[in-house]
CSV table of N, CA and C and ligand atoms in Angstrom, one decimal:
chain,number,residue,atom,x,y,z
A,941,MET,N,-17.6,-20.2,30.8
A,941,MET,CA,-16.9,-20.2,32.2
A,941,MET,C,-15.7,-20.9,32.1
A,942,LEU,N,-15.8,-22.0,31.5
A,942,LEU,CA,-14.4,-22.8,31.4
A,942,LEU,C,-13.4,-22.1,30.5
A,943,LYS,N,-14.0,-21.4,29.5
A,943,LYS,CA,-13.1,-20.8,28.6
A,943,LYS,C,-12.5,-19.7,29.3
A,944,LYS,N,-13.2,-18.9,30.1
A,944,LYS,CA,-12.7,-17.8,30.9
A,944,LYS,C,-11.6,-18.3,31.9
A,945,LEU,N,-11.9,-19.4,32.5
A,945,LEU,CA,-11.0,-19.9,33.5
A,945,LEU,C,-9.6,-20.2,32.8
A,946,ALA,N,-9.8,-20.8,31.7
A,946,ALA,CA,-8.6,-21.1,31.0
A,946,ALA,C,-7.9,-20.0,30.7
A,947,ALA,N,-8.6,-18.9,30.2
A,947,ALA,CA,-7.9,-17.7,29.8
A,947,ALA,C,-7.3,-17.1,30.9
A,948,ALA,N,-7.9,-17.0,32.0
A,948,ALA,CA,-7.3,-16.5,33.3
A,948,ALA,C,-6.1,-17.2,33.7
A,949,PHE,N,-6.1,-18.5,33.7
A,949,PHE,CA,-5.0,-19.3,34.0
A,949,PHE,C,-3.8,-19.2,33.1
A,950,GLY,N,-4.1,-19.0,31.8
A,950,GLY,CA,-3.1,-18.7,30.9
A,950,GLY,C,-2.4,-17.4,31.2
A,951,LEU,N,-3.2,-16.5,31.5
A,951,LEU,CA,-2.6,-15.1,32.0
A,951,LEU,C,-1.7,-15.3,33.3
A,952,VAL,N,-2.1,-16.1,34.1
A,952,VAL,CA,-1.4,-16.3,35.3
A,952,VAL,C,0.0,-16.9,34.9
A,953,MET,N,-0.1,-17.9,34.1
A,953,MET,CA,1.1,-18.7,33.7
A,953,MET,C,2.1,-17.6,33.0
A,954,VAL,N,1.6,-16.7,32.2
A,954,VAL,CA,2.5,-15.8,31.6
A,954,VAL,C,3.1,-14.9,32.6
A,955,CYS,N,2.2,-14.4,33.7
A,955,CYS,CA,2.8,-13.6,34.7
A,955,CYS,C,4.0,-14.4,35.4
A,956,VAL,N,3.7,-15.6,35.7
A,956,VAL,CA,4.7,-16.4,36.4
A,956,VAL,C,6.0,-16.4,35.8
A,957,SER,N,5.9,-16.8,34.4
A,957,SER,CA,7.2,-16.9,33.7
A,957,SER,C,7.8,-15.6,33.6
A,958,ALA,N,7.0,-14.6,33.4
A,958,ALA,CA,7.7,-13.2,33.2
A,958,ALA,C,8.1,-12.6,34.5
A,959,TRP,N,7.5,-12.9,35.5
A,959,TRP,CA,7.8,-12.1,36.6
A,959,TRP,C,8.1,-12.9,38.0
A,960,ALA,N,8.2,-14.2,37.7
A,960,ALA,CA,8.4,-15.0,38.9
A,960,ALA,C,7.8,-14.6,40.1
A,961,LEU,N,6.4,-14.7,40.3
A,961,LEU,CA,5.9,-14.3,41.4
A,961,LEU,C,6.1,-15.1,42.6
A,962,THR,N,6.1,-14.6,43.8
A,962,THR,CA,6.5,-15.4,45.1
A,962,THR,C,5.3,-16.4,45.4
A,963,ASP,N,5.5,-17.3,46.1
A,963,ASP,CA,4.4,-18.1,46.6
A,963,ASP,C,3.1,-17.5,47.1
A,964,LYS,N,3.6,-16.4,47.9
A,964,LYS,CA,2.6,-15.6,48.5
A,964,LYS,C,1.7,-14.9,47.5
A,965,GLN,N,2.3,-14.2,46.6
A,965,GLN,CA,1.6,-13.4,45.4
A,965,GLN,C,0.8,-14.5,44.6
A,966,MET,N,1.5,-15.6,44.3
A,966,MET,CA,0.7,-16.6,43.6
A,966,MET,C,-0.6,-17.0,44.3
A,967,ALA,N,-0.5,-17.3,45.6
A,967,ALA,CA,-1.7,-17.6,46.4
A,967,ALA,C,-2.7,-16.5,46.3
A,968,GLU,N,-2.3,-15.3,46.3
A,968,GLU,CA,-3.2,-14.2,46.3
A,968,GLU,C,-3.9,-14.2,45.0
A,969,VAL,N,-3.1,-14.5,43.9
A,969,VAL,CA,-3.7,-14.4,42.5
A,969,VAL,C,-4.7,-15.6,42.4
A,970,GLU,N,-4.4,-16.7,43.0
A,970,GLU,CA,-5.2,-17.8,42.8
A,970,GLU,C,-6.6,-17.6,43.6
A,971,SER,N,-6.5,-17.1,44.8
A,971,SER,CA,-7.5,-16.8,45.6
A,971,SER,C,-8.4,-15.8,44.8
A,972,ARG,N,-7.9,-14.9,44.1
A,972,ARG,CA,-8.6,-13.9,43.4
A,972,ARG,C,-9.4,-14.5,42.2
A,973,ILE,N,-8.7,-15.5,41.6
A,973,ILE,CA,-9.3,-15.9,40.3
A,973,ILE,C,-10.4,-17.0,40.5
A,974,GLN,N,-10.2,-17.6,41.7
A,974,GLN,CA,-11.2,-18.9,41.9
A,974,GLN,C,-12.6,-18.5,41.9
A,975,PRO,N,-13.0,-17.5,42.8
A,975,PRO,CA,-14.5,-17.4,42.9
A,975,PRO,C,-15.1,-16.9,41.6
A,976,ALA,N,-14.6,-15.9,40.9
A,976,ALA,CA,-15.2,-15.2,39.7
A,976,ALA,C,-14.7,-15.8,38.5
A,977,GLY,N,-13.4,-16.5,38.6
A,977,GLY,CA,-12.9,-17.0,37.4
A,977,GLY,C,-12.4,-15.8,36.5
A,978,LYS,N,-11.9,-14.8,37.1
A,978,LYS,CA,-11.3,-13.7,36.4
A,978,LYS,C,-10.1,-13.1,37.2
A,979,VAL,N,-9.1,-12.7,36.4
A,979,VAL,CA,-7.9,-12.2,37.0
A,979,VAL,C,-8.0,-10.7,37.4
A,980,CYS,N,-7.6,-10.4,38.7
A,980,CYS,CA,-7.7,-8.9,39.0
A,980,CYS,C,-6.3,-8.8,39.7
A,981,LEU,N,-5.2,-8.3,38.9
A,981,LEU,CA,-4.0,-8.3,39.4
A,981,LEU,C,-3.7,-7.0,40.0
A,982,GLN,N,-2.9,-7.0,40.9
A,982,GLN,CA,-2.5,-5.7,41.7
A,982,GLN,C,-2.1,-4.7,40.6
A,983,GLY,N,-2.5,-3.6,41.0
A,983,GLY,CA,-2.1,-2.5,40.0
A,983,GLY,C,-2.8,-2.3,38.8
A,984,ASP,N,-3.6,-3.3,38.5
A,984,ASP,CA,-4.5,-3.3,37.2
A,984,ASP,C,-5.8,-2.9,37.6
A,985,ASN,N,-6.1,-1.6,37.4
A,985,ASN,CA,-7.6,-1.2,37.8
A,985,ASN,C,-8.5,-1.4,36.5
A,986,THR,N,-8.2,-2.2,35.5
A,986,THR,CA,-9.0,-2.4,34.4
A,986,THR,C,-9.6,-3.9,34.5
A,987,CYS,N,-9.9,-4.3,35.8
A,987,CYS,CA,-10.3,-5.7,36.0
A,987,CYS,C,-11.4,-6.1,34.9
A,988,GLY,N,-11.4,-7.3,34.6
A,988,GLY,CA,-12.3,-7.7,33.5
A,988,GLY,C,-11.7,-7.5,32.2
A,989,ALA,N,-11.2,-6.4,31.9
A,989,ALA,CA,-10.6,-6.2,30.7
A,989,ALA,C,-9.3,-7.1,30.5
A,990,ALA,N,-8.7,-7.3,31.7
A,990,ALA,CA,-7.5,-8.2,31.6
A,990,ALA,C,-7.7,-9.4,31.0
A,991,VAL,N,-8.9,-10.1,31.4
A,991,VAL,CA,-9.3,-11.4,30.9
A,991,VAL,C,-9.5,-11.3,29.4
A,992,ALA,N,-10.4,-10.2,29.1
A,992,ALA,CA,-10.8,-10.1,27.6
A,992,ALA,C,-9.6,-9.7,26.8
A,993,SER,N,-8.4,-9.3,27.4
A,993,SER,CA,-7.4,-9.1,26.5
A,993,SER,C,-6.7,-10.2,26.0
A,994,VAL,N,-6.8,-11.3,26.6
A,994,VAL,CA,-6.1,-12.4,26.3
A,994,VAL,C,-6.6,-13.0,25.0
A,995,GLY,N,-5.6,-13.1,24.0
A,995,GLY,CA,-6.1,-13.6,22.7
A,995,GLY,C,-6.8,-12.8,22.0
A,996,GLY,N,-7.2,-11.5,22.5
A,996,GLY,CA,-8.0,-10.7,21.8
A,996,GLY,C,-7.1,-9.6,21.2
A,997,ALA,N,-7.9,-8.5,20.7
A,997,ALA,CA,-7.0,-7.4,20.0
A,997,ALA,C,-6.3,-6.7,21.2
A,998,PRO,N,-5.1,-6.3,21.0
A,998,PRO,CA,-4.3,-5.5,21.8
A,998,PRO,C,-4.9,-4.3,22.3
A,999,LYS,N,-4.7,-3.8,23.5
A,999,LYS,CA,-5.2,-2.5,24.1
A,999,LYS,C,-4.5,-1.5,23.3
A,1000,SER,N,-5.2,-0.3,23.2
A,1000,SER,CA,-4.6,0.8,22.6
A,1000,SER,C,-3.7,1.5,23.6
A,1001,GLY,N,-2.7,2.3,23.1
A,1001,GLY,CA,-1.8,3.1,24.0
A,1001,GLY,C,-2.7,3.9,25.0
A,1002,GLU,N,-3.6,4.5,24.4
A,1002,GLU,CA,-4.7,5.4,25.2
A,1002,GLU,C,-5.2,4.5,26.3
A,1003,ASP,N,-5.7,3.4,26.0
A,1003,ASP,CA,-6.4,2.5,27.0
A,1003,ASP,C,-5.4,2.1,28.1
A,1004,VAL,N,-4.2,1.6,27.7
A,1004,VAL,CA,-3.2,1.3,28.7
A,1004,VAL,C,-2.9,2.5,29.6
A,1005,TYR,N,-2.6,3.7,29.0
A,1005,TYR,CA,-2.3,4.8,29.7
A,1005,TYR,C,-3.4,5.1,30.8
A,1006,LYS,N,-4.7,5.1,30.4
A,1006,LYS,CA,-5.8,5.4,31.2
A,1006,LYS,C,-5.9,4.3,32.4
A,1007,GLY,N,-5.6,3.0,32.1
A,1007,GLY,CA,-5.8,2.0,33.0
A,1007,GLY,C,-4.5,1.9,33.9
A,1008,SER,N,-3.4,2.2,33.4
A,1008,SER,CA,-2.1,1.8,34.3
A,1008,SER,C,-1.1,2.9,34.4
A,1009,CYS,N,-1.2,3.9,33.7
A,1009,CYS,CA,-0.1,5.0,33.7
A,1009,CYS,C,-0.5,6.3,34.3
A,1010,GLN,N,-1.7,6.6,34.1
A,1010,GLN,CA,-2.1,8.0,34.5
A,1010,GLN,C,-2.1,8.2,35.9
A,1011,GLY,N,-2.2,7.1,36.7
A,1011,GLY,CA,-2.3,7.2,38.2
A,1011,GLY,C,-1.0,8.1,38.5
A,1012,CYS,N,0.2,7.8,37.9
A,1012,CYS,CA,1.4,8.6,38.2
A,1012,CYS,C,1.7,9.6,37.2
A,1013,HIS,N,1.3,9.4,36.0
A,1013,HIS,CA,1.8,10.2,34.8
A,1013,HIS,C,1.0,11.3,34.5
A,1014,ALA,N,-0.3,11.4,35.2
A,1014,ALA,CA,-1.1,12.5,35.1
A,1014,ALA,C,-0.8,13.6,36.1
A,1015,SER,N,-0.4,13.2,37.3
A,1015,SER,CA,-0.2,14.1,38.2
A,1015,SER,C,1.3,14.4,38.6
A,1016,GLY,N,2.3,13.6,38.0
A,1016,GLY,CA,3.7,13.7,38.3
A,1016,GLY,C,4.0,13.1,39.6
A,1017,ALA,N,3.3,12.2,40.1
A,1017,ALA,CA,3.5,11.5,41.4
A,1017,ALA,C,5.0,10.9,41.4
A,1018,GLY,N,5.6,11.2,42.4
A,1018,GLY,CA,6.9,10.5,42.7
A,1018,GLY,C,7.9,11.0,41.7
A,1019,GLY,N,7.7,12.1,41.0
A,1019,GLY,CA,8.8,12.5,39.9
A,1019,GLY,C,8.5,12.0,38.5
A,1020,ALA,N,7.2,11.4,38.3
A,1020,ALA,CA,6.9,10.9,37.0
A,1020,ALA,C,6.8,12.0,36.0
A,1021,PRO,N,7.3,11.8,34.8
A,1021,PRO,CA,7.1,12.9,33.8
A,1021,PRO,C,5.6,13.1,33.5
A,1022,LYS,N,5.0,14.2,33.7
A,1022,LYS,CA,3.6,14.4,33.4
A,1022,LYS,C,3.4,14.4,31.9
A,1023,VAL,N,2.3,13.9,31.5
A,1023,VAL,CA,1.8,13.9,30.2
A,1023,VAL,C,1.5,15.5,30.0
A,1024,GLY,N,2.1,16.0,28.9
A,1024,GLY,CA,1.9,17.4,28.6
A,1024,GLY,C,3.0,18.2,29.0
A,1025,ASP,N,3.9,17.6,29.7
A,1025,ASP,CA,5.2,18.4,30.2
A,1025,ASP,C,6.3,18.3,29.0
A,1026,VAL,N,6.2,19.2,28.1
A,1026,VAL,CA,7.0,19.1,26.9
A,1026,VAL,C,8.5,19.1,27.3
A,1027,ALA,N,8.9,19.9,28.3
A,1027,ALA,CA,10.3,20.0,28.6
A,1027,ALA,C,10.8,18.6,29.3
A,1028,ASP,N,10.0,18.1,30.1
A,1028,ASP,CA,10.5,16.8,30.8
A,1028,ASP,C,10.5,15.7,29.7
A,1029,TRP,N,9.5,15.5,29.0
A,1029,TRP,CA,9.5,14.4,28.0
A,1029,TRP,C,10.6,14.6,27.0
A,1030,GLY,N,10.8,16.0,26.6
A,1030,GLY,CA,11.7,16.2,25.6
A,1030,GLY,C,13.0,15.8,26.0
A,1031,LYS,N,13.4,16.1,27.2
A,1031,LYS,CA,14.8,15.7,27.8
A,1031,LYS,C,14.8,14.1,27.7
A,1032,ARG,N,13.7,13.5,28.0
A,1032,ARG,CA,13.8,12.0,28.2
A,1032,ARG,C,13.8,11.4,26.8
A,1033,ALA,N,13.1,12.0,25.8
A,1033,ALA,CA,13.0,11.5,24.6
A,1033,ALA,C,14.5,11.6,23.8
A,1034,GLU,N,15.3,12.4,24.3
A,1034,GLU,CA,16.7,12.5,23.8
A,1034,GLU,C,17.6,11.3,23.8
A,1035,GLN,N,17.1,10.3,24.7
A,1035,GLN,CA,17.8,9.1,25.0
A,1035,GLN,C,17.3,8.1,23.7
A,1036,GLY,N,16.3,8.6,23.1
A,1036,GLY,CA,15.9,7.7,22.1
A,1036,GLY,C,14.5,6.9,22.5
A,1037,VAL,N,13.6,6.7,21.4
A,1037,VAL,CA,12.3,6.2,21.9
A,1037,VAL,C,12.5,4.7,22.3
A,1038,ASP,N,13.5,4.0,21.8
A,1038,ASP,CA,13.9,2.6,22.2
A,1038,ASP,C,14.1,2.5,23.7
A,1039,THR,N,14.9,3.4,24.1
A,1039,THR,CA,15.3,3.5,25.5
A,1039,THR,C,14.1,3.7,26.4
A,1040,LEU,N,13.3,4.7,25.9
A,1040,LEU,CA,12.1,5.0,26.7
A,1040,LEU,C,11.2,3.7,26.9
A,1041,HIS,N,11.0,3.0,25.7
A,1041,HIS,CA,10.2,1.7,25.6
A,1041,HIS,C,10.8,0.8,26.7
A,1042,LYS,N,12.1,0.6,26.6
A,1042,LYS,CA,12.9,-0.4,27.5
A,1042,LYS,C,12.7,-0.1,29.0
A,1043,HIS,N,12.8,1.3,29.2
A,1043,HIS,CA,12.6,1.7,30.6
A,1043,HIS,C,11.1,1.5,31.1
A,1044,ALA,N,10.2,1.8,30.2
A,1044,ALA,CA,8.9,1.6,30.6
A,1044,ALA,C,8.6,0.1,30.9
A,1045,ILE,N,9.1,-0.9,30.1
A,1045,ILE,CA,9.0,-2.3,30.3
A,1045,ILE,C,9.7,-2.9,31.4
A,1046,GLU,N,11.1,-2.5,31.5
A,1046,GLU,CA,11.8,-3.0,32.6
A,1046,GLU,C,11.7,-2.3,33.9
A,1047,GLY,N,11.3,-1.1,33.9
A,1047,GLY,CA,11.3,-0.2,35.1
A,1047,GLY,C,12.5,0.7,35.0
A,1048,PHE,N,12.6,1.8,35.6
A,1048,PHE,CA,13.6,2.8,35.6
A,1048,PHE,C,13.5,3.7,37.0
A,1049,ASN,N,14.7,3.6,37.6
A,1049,ASN,CA,14.7,4.3,38.8
A,1049,ASN,C,15.9,5.3,38.9
A,1050,ASN,N,15.7,6.5,38.5
A,1050,ASN,CA,16.7,7.6,38.6
A,1050,ASN,C,16.4,8.5,39.5
A,1051,ILE,N,15.4,9.3,39.3
A,1051,ILE,CA,14.9,10.4,40.4
A,1051,ILE,C,13.7,9.8,41.2
A,1052,GLY,N,13.0,8.9,40.5
A,1052,GLY,CA,11.7,8.3,41.1
A,1052,GLY,C,11.6,6.8,40.9
A,1053,MET,N,10.6,6.3,41.2
A,1053,MET,CA,10.4,4.9,40.9
A,1053,MET,C,9.5,4.6,39.8
A,1054,MET,N,9.9,4.2,38.7
A,1054,MET,CA,9.0,3.8,37.5
A,1054,MET,C,9.0,2.2,37.6
A,1055,PRO,N,7.9,1.7,38.0
A,1055,PRO,CA,7.7,0.2,38.1
A,1055,PRO,C,7.8,-0.5,36.8
A,1056,PRO,N,8.2,-1.7,36.7
A,1056,PRO,CA,8.2,-2.4,35.4
A,1056,PRO,C,6.7,-2.3,34.9
A,1057,LYS,N,6.6,-2.0,33.6
A,1057,LYS,CA,5.4,-2.0,32.9
A,1057,LYS,C,4.3,-1.3,33.8
A,1058,GLY,N,4.8,-0.3,34.6
A,1058,GLY,CA,3.8,0.6,35.3
A,1058,GLY,C,2.8,-0.3,36.1
A,1059,LEU,N,3.4,-1.6,36.4
A,1059,LEU,CA,2.6,-2.5,37.2
A,1059,LEU,C,1.5,-3.2,36.4
A,1060,CYS,N,1.4,-3.0,35.1
A,1060,CYS,CA,0.3,-3.7,34.2
A,1060,CYS,C,0.8,-5.0,33.9
A,1061,MET,N,0.8,-6.0,34.8
A,1061,MET,CA,1.3,-7.3,34.5
A,1061,MET,C,0.6,-8.0,33.3
A,1062,SER,N,-0.7,-7.5,33.1
A,1062,SER,CA,-1.4,-8.3,32.0
A,1062,SER,C,-1.0,-7.5,30.6
A,1063,CYS,N,-0.2,-6.4,30.8
A,1063,CYS,CA,0.1,-5.9,29.5
A,1063,CYS,C,1.2,-6.6,28.7
A,1064,SER,N,1.0,-6.6,27.3
A,1064,SER,CA,2.2,-7.2,26.7
A,1064,SER,C,3.2,-6.1,26.5
A,1065,ASP,N,4.5,-6.3,26.1
A,1065,ASP,CA,5.5,-5.3,25.8
A,1065,ASP,C,5.0,-4.3,24.8
A,1066,GLU,N,4.3,-4.7,23.8
A,1066,GLU,CA,3.7,-3.9,22.7
A,1066,GLU,C,2.7,-3.0,23.2
A,1067,GLU,N,1.9,-3.3,24.2
A,1067,GLU,CA,0.8,-2.5,24.6
A,1067,GLU,C,1.5,-1.5,25.5
A,1068,VAL,N,2.6,-1.9,26.4
A,1068,VAL,CA,3.3,-0.8,27.1
A,1068,VAL,C,4.0,0.2,26.3
A,1069,MET,N,4.6,-0.3,25.1
A,1069,MET,CA,5.3,0.6,24.2
A,1069,MET,C,4.2,1.6,23.6
A,1070,ALA,N,3.0,1.0,23.3
A,1070,ALA,CA,2.0,1.9,22.8
A,1070,ALA,C,1.6,3.0,23.7
A,1071,ALA,N,1.7,2.7,25.0
A,1071,ALA,CA,1.4,3.6,26.1
A,1071,ALA,C,2.4,4.7,26.1
A,1072,VAL,N,3.6,4.4,25.9
A,1072,VAL,CA,4.8,5.4,25.9
A,1072,VAL,C,4.6,6.3,24.7
A,1073,ASP,N,4.3,5.7,23.6
A,1073,ASP,CA,4.1,6.5,22.4
A,1073,ASP,C,2.8,7.5,22.6
A,1074,TYR,N,1.9,7.0,23.3
A,1074,TYR,CA,0.7,7.8,23.5
A,1074,TYR,C,1.1,9.0,24.3
A,1075,MET,N,1.9,8.8,25.4
A,1075,MET,CA,2.3,9.9,26.3
A,1075,MET,C,3.3,10.9,25.6
A,1076,LEU,N,4.2,10.3,24.8
A,1076,LEU,CA,5.0,11.2,24.0
A,1076,LEU,C,4.2,12.1,23.1
A,1077,GLU,N,3.3,11.4,22.3
A,1077,GLU,CA,2.5,12.1,21.3
A,1077,GLU,C,1.8,13.3,22.0
A,1078,ASN,N,1.5,13.2,23.3
A,1078,ASN,CA,0.5,14.1,23.9
A,1078,ASN,C,1.5,15.0,24.8
A,1079,SER,N,2.8,15.0,24.6
A,1079,SER,CA,3.7,15.9,25.4
A,1079,SER,C,4.6,16.6,24.5
A,1080,LYS,N,4.1,16.9,23.3
A,1080,LYS,CA,5.0,17.7,22.3
A,1080,LYS,C,4.6,19.2,22.1
B,1307,HEC,C1,3.7,4.1,40.4
B,1307,HEC,C2,3.8,5.4,39.6
B,1307,HEC,C3,4.1,5.0,38.1
B,1307,HEC,C4,3.2,4.3,37.2
B,1307,HEC,C5,2.0,3.5,37.5
B,1307,HEC,C6,3.9,4.6,35.9
B,1307,HEC,N1,4.9,5.2,36.0
B,1307,HEC,FE1,6.3,5.6,34.4
B,1307,HEC,N2,7.4,6.8,35.7
B,1307,HEC,C7,7.2,6.9,37.0
B,1307,HEC,C8,8.3,7.7,37.6
B,1307,HEC,C9,8.4,8.1,39.1
B,1307,HEC,C10,9.2,8.0,36.5
B,1307,HEC,C11,10.4,8.8,36.5
B,1307,HEC,C12,11.6,7.9,36.9
B,1307,HEC,C13,12.8,8.6,36.9
B,1307,HEC,O1,13.1,9.5,36.1
B,1307,HEC,O2,13.7,8.1,37.8
B,1307,HEC,C14,8.6,7.4,35.4
B,1307,HEC,C15,9.2,7.5,34.1
B,1307,HEC,C16,8.6,6.9,32.9
B,1307,HEC,C17,9.2,7.0,31.7
B,1307,HEC,C18,10.5,7.6,31.3
B,1307,HEC,C19,11.7,6.8,31.6
B,1307,HEC,C20,13.0,7.5,31.1
B,1307,HEC,O3,13.9,6.7,30.6
B,1307,HEC,O4,13.1,8.7,31.4
B,1307,HEC,C21,8.3,6.2,30.8
B,1307,HEC,C22,8.6,6.1,29.2
B,1307,HEC,C23,7.3,5.7,31.5
B,1307,HEC,N3,7.5,6.2,32.9
B,1307,HEC,C24,6.3,5.0,31.0
B,1307,HEC,C25,5.3,4.5,31.9
B,1307,HEC,C26,4.1,3.7,31.3
B,1307,HEC,C27,4.0,3.4,29.8
B,1307,HEC,C28,3.3,3.4,32.2
B,1307,HEC,C29,2.0,2.6,32.2
B,1307,HEC,C30,2.0,1.4,31.6
B,1307,HEC,C31,3.9,4.0,33.5
B,1307,HEC,N4,5.0,4.7,33.1
B,1307,HEC,C32,3.3,3.9,34.8
B,1307,HEC,C33,6.1,6.4,37.7
B,1307,HEC,C34,5.1,5.6,37.2
């Protein structure tokens, strides 16, 4: 239990430094971790896995995609390039994979709203990049 709490707290600290949560968001996060000792961040529907991922093996691109990206990228919601849409991904890939990685991590708003890290605040940059690679791989 203590270990879990410590892991959860570490995760919150990472989020704070990376995303400068507002006091209100911070309070929300705290209220969520207190009773169960586990973090369930907004937009992260892989609750539980978030804690397990701290200090553990990184999530695969497929796991991150399924947990955090497919909500928009399977349906094309809001103009998101659909996985399997060879033409859309082909155009985007022309800017280079590094740019796609950067846009996925930092967010990108050209025709639609691509939120930073697809809102997976518990994902490392590497995990987000793996998810981009997974989508590209499945859109050729
Ligand atoms: C809330 C919906 C939403 C979620 C969740 C989401 N995306 Fe997106 N994504 C978008 C939209 C909309 C665009 C198109 C943005 C544009 O072209 O203006 C986009 C575009 C992208 C692009 C192309 C950027 C470019 O330069 O053309 C990449 C790469 C990407 N998303 C990766 C991801 C990854 C990886 C995840 C999960 C970790 C994710 N997205 C989750 C909505 C989403």
